[in-house]
Coordinates of N, CA and C in Angstrom, one line a residue:
M1 N 68.8 0.2 134.8 CA 69.8 0.0 133.7 C 69.8 -0.6 132.7
G2 N 70.1 0.0 131.3 CA 69.7 -0.2 130.2 C 70.4 -1.5 129.8
E3 N 69.8 -2.3 128.8 CA 70.2 -3.7 128.6 C 71.6 -3.7 127.9
L4 N 72.3 -2.9 127.2 CA 73.8 -2.6 126.8 C 74.7 -2.7 128.2
L5 N 74.3 -1.7 128.9 CA 75.3 -1.4 129.9 C 75.1 -2.8 131.0
H6 N 74.0 -3.2 131.1 CA 73.7 -4.7 132.0 C 74.9 -5.4 131.4
Q7 N 74.6 -5.5 130.0 CA 75.6 -6.5 129.3 C 77.2 -6.3 129.4
V8 N 77.5 -5.3 129.4 CA 79.0 -4.9 129.6 C 79.5 -4.7 130.7
A9 N 78.5 -4.6 131.9 CA 78.9 -4.6 133.5 C 78.7 -5.9 133.7
S10 N 78.4 -7.0 133.5 CA 78.6 -8.2 133.2 C 79.9 -8.5 134.2
E11 N 80.1 -9.5 135.0 CA 81.4 -10.0 135.6 C 81.9 -11.0 134.3
E12 N 81.1 -11.6 134.0 CA 81.6 -12.5 132.9 C 82.3 -11.6 131.4
R13 N 81.5 -10.7 131.0 CA 81.8 -9.8 129.8 C 83.6 -9.1 130.2
L14 N 83.2 -8.6 131.6 CA 84.5 -7.9 131.8 C 85.7 -8.7 132.1
A15 N 85.4 -10.3 132.2 CA 86.5 -11.1 132.5 C 86.8 -11.3 131.0
A16 N 86.2 -11.6 130.1 CA 86.4 -11.8 128.6 C 87.3 -10.3 128.2
A17 N 86.8 -9.3 128.6 CA 87.8 -8.1 128.2 C 89.2 -7.9 129.1
W18 N 88.7 -8.4 130.2 CA 90.6 -8.3 130.8 C 91.4 -9.3 129.9
A19 N 90.8 -10.5 129.8 CA 91.6 -11.5 129.2 C 92.2 -10.8 127.4
E20 N 91.2 -10.2 127.1 CA 91.7 -9.7 125.6 C 93.0 -8.7 125.8
V21 N 92.4 -7.4 126.6 CA 93.7 -6.5 127.5 C 95.1 -7.3 127.6
R22 N 94.8 -8.3 128.4 CA 96.3 -9.0 129.0 C 97.1 -9.9 127.6
D23 N 96.1 -10.5 127.0 CA 96.5 -10.7 125.9 C 97.2 -9.9 124.5
N24 N 96.2 -9.1 124.6 CA 97.2 -7.5 123.6 C 98.4 -6.7 124.2
D25 N 98.4 -7.1 125.5 CA 99.7 -6.6 125.9 C 100.9 -7.8 125.9
L26 N 100.8 -8.6 125.9 CA 101.7 -9.8 125.6 C 102.3 -9.7 124.3
E27 N 101.1 -9.3 123.4 CA 101.9 -9.3 121.8 C 103.4 -9.1 121.8
D28 N 104.0 -8.2 122.2 CA 105.2 -8.1 122.3 C 106.0 -9.1 123.0
G29 N 105.6 -9.9 124.1 CA 106.5 -10.5 124.5 C 106.4 -10.4 126.0
E30 N 106.3 -8.9 126.5 CA 106.4 -8.5 127.7 C 105.1 -7.9 128.6
K31 N 105.2 -8.3 129.6 CA 103.7 -7.9 130.2 C 104.3 -6.3 130.8
S32 N 103.5 -5.6 130.5 CA 103.8 -4.1 131.0 C 103.4 -4.0 132.4
R33 N 104.1 -3.2 133.4 CA 103.9 -3.0 134.7 C 102.4 -3.1 135.0
H34 N 101.6 -1.9 134.5 CA 100.4 -2.1 135.0 C 99.6 -3.0 134.8
V35 N 99.7 -3.8 133.6 CA 98.5 -5.2 133.6 C 99.2 -6.1 134.4
A36 N 100.7 -6.1 134.7 CA 101.2 -7.2 136.1 C 100.5 -6.5 136.9
E37 N 100.0 -4.9 137.6 CA 99.7 -4.8 138.9 C 98.2 -5.2 138.7
F38 N 97.5 -5.1 137.9 CA 96.2 -5.4 137.8 C 96.0 -6.8 138.0
E39 N 96.6 -7.7 137.3 CA 96.7 -8.9 137.4 C 96.3 -9.7 138.9
Q40 N 97.2 -8.9 139.8 CA 97.8 -9.6 141.1 C 96.5 -9.4 141.7
G41 N 95.3 -8.4 141.4 CA 93.9 -8.7 142.1 C 92.6 -8.6 141.0
A42 N 93.1 -9.2 140.1 CA 92.2 -9.1 139.1 C 90.8 -9.6 138.9
L43 N 90.4 -10.4 140.1 CA 89.1 -10.9 140.3 C 88.5 -9.8 141.4
Y44 N 89.1 -9.0 142.3 CA 88.6 -8.2 142.9 C 88.5 -6.9 142.3
R45 N 89.5 -6.8 141.7 CA 89.1 -5.4 140.7 C 87.8 -5.5 139.6
L46 N 87.7 -6.9 138.9 CA 86.8 -7.0 138.1 C 85.1 -6.7 139.0
I47 N 85.3 -7.6 139.9 CA 84.0 -7.5 140.7 C 83.9 -6.0 141.1
D48 N 84.7 -5.4 141.6 CA 84.6 -4.0 142.0 C 84.3 -3.3 140.9
L49 N 84.9 -3.3 139.5 CA 84.3 -2.7 138.5 C 83.2 -2.9 138.0
S50 N 82.6 -4.1 138.3 CA 81.4 -4.6 137.6 C 80.3 -3.8 138.6
R51 N 80.5 -3.6 139.7 CA 79.9 -2.9 141.0 C 80.0 -1.4 140.4
Q52 N 80.8 -0.7 140.0 CA 80.9 0.7 139.9 C 80.2 1.2 138.7
L53 N 80.4 0.1 137.4 CA 79.4 0.4 136.2 C 77.9 -0.1 136.5
R54 N 77.9 -0.9 137.1 CA 76.2 -0.9 137.7 C 75.5 0.1 138.4
T55 N 76.4 0.6 139.1 CA 75.8 1.8 140.5 C 76.1 2.9 139.4
G56 N 76.5 3.3 138.6 CA 76.9 4.3 137.8 C 78.1 5.2 138.4
T57 N 78.7 4.6 139.0 CA 79.9 5.4 140.2 C 81.2 5.5 139.0
Y58 N 81.2 4.6 138.2 CA 82.3 4.5 137.6 C 83.0 5.6 136.8
E59 N 83.9 6.1 136.8 CA 84.7 7.1 136.2 C 85.9 7.1 135.6
P60 N 86.4 7.0 134.1 CA 87.6 6.9 133.8 C 88.6 7.7 134.1
S61 N 89.7 7.0 134.2 CA 91.1 7.5 134.6 C 91.6 8.7 133.7
P62 N 92.5 9.4 133.7 CA 93.0 10.3 132.9 C 94.1 9.0 132.2
V63 N 94.5 9.6 130.8 CA 95.0 8.8 130.0 C 96.6 9.1 130.1
T64 N 97.6 8.4 129.7 CA 98.8 8.5 129.6 C 99.5 8.8 128.5
A65 N 100.0 10.1 128.3 CA 100.5 10.4 127.1 C 102.1 10.1 126.7
I66 N 102.2 9.4 125.8 CA 103.2 8.6 125.2 C 103.8 9.4 124.0
E67 N 105.2 9.4 123.6 CA 105.6 10.2 122.3 C 106.4 9.0 122.1
V68 N 105.8 8.5 120.3 CA 106.6 7.3 120.1 C 107.1 8.0 118.5
P69 N 108.4 7.8 118.1 CA 108.8 8.1 116.9 C 108.2 7.6 115.8
K70 N 108.3 8.4 115.0 CA 107.6 8.4 113.6 C 108.8 7.9 112.6
P71 N 108.7 6.8 111.7 CA 109.6 6.5 110.7 C 110.0 7.6 110.0
S72 N 109.4 8.7 109.9 CA 109.8 9.9 108.7 C 110.4 10.8 109.9
G73 N 110.9 10.8 111.0 CA 111.1 11.6 111.7 C 110.0 12.1 112.5
G74 N 110.7 12.8 113.7 CA 109.7 13.5 114.7 C 108.9 12.5 115.7
T75 N 108.1 13.0 116.4 CA 107.3 12.2 117.2 C 105.6 11.7 117.3
R76 N 105.0 11.0 117.5 CA 103.9 11.0 117.3 C 103.2 11.2 119.2
L77 N 102.5 11.7 119.3 CA 101.8 11.8 120.8 C 100.3 10.8 120.8
L78 N 100.6 9.6 121.6 CA 99.4 8.9 121.8 C 99.1 9.1 123.3
A79 N 97.5 8.8 123.4 CA 97.0 9.0 124.5 C 96.5 7.6 125.1
V80 N 97.1 6.9 126.0 CA 97.1 5.6 126.0 C 96.3 5.2 127.5
P81 N 95.0 4.6 127.2 CA 93.9 4.9 128.4 C 94.7 3.7 129.5
Q82 N 94.2 3.9 130.7 CA 94.8 2.9 131.8 C 94.0 1.9 131.6
V83 N 94.1 0.3 132.2 CA 94.3 -0.6 132.0 C 92.3 -0.7 132.4
T84 N 91.9 -0.4 133.4 CA 90.7 -0.1 133.8 C 89.8 0.1 132.8
D85 N 90.2 1.0 132.1 CA 89.4 1.8 131.0 C 89.5 1.1 130.2
R86 N 90.6 0.0 129.4 CA 90.7 -0.5 128.3 C 90.2 -1.7 128.2
I87 N 89.7 -2.6 129.7 CA 88.7 -3.2 130.1 C 87.0 -2.9 129.8
V88 N 86.8 -1.8 130.0 CA 85.3 -1.2 129.7 C 85.1 -0.9 128.7

């Protein structure tokens, strides 16, 4: 495993990334359903994610498409990654 991947796959780095994803999610004052679900088993999920990254079995999930209204009218399509993918 390359040095960079080894650093990214460390449980310590993944825990720090999870904290950043969680904090970013709370910026609007509300926890999203997906972040709340991940949080319920965060330690187990981070350990499993580390294992997947180290063994090369990790595969990103499909993104969720969300339409956001534009101030000038119309909508903009955003592709939002799943919580696990945002952590990686």
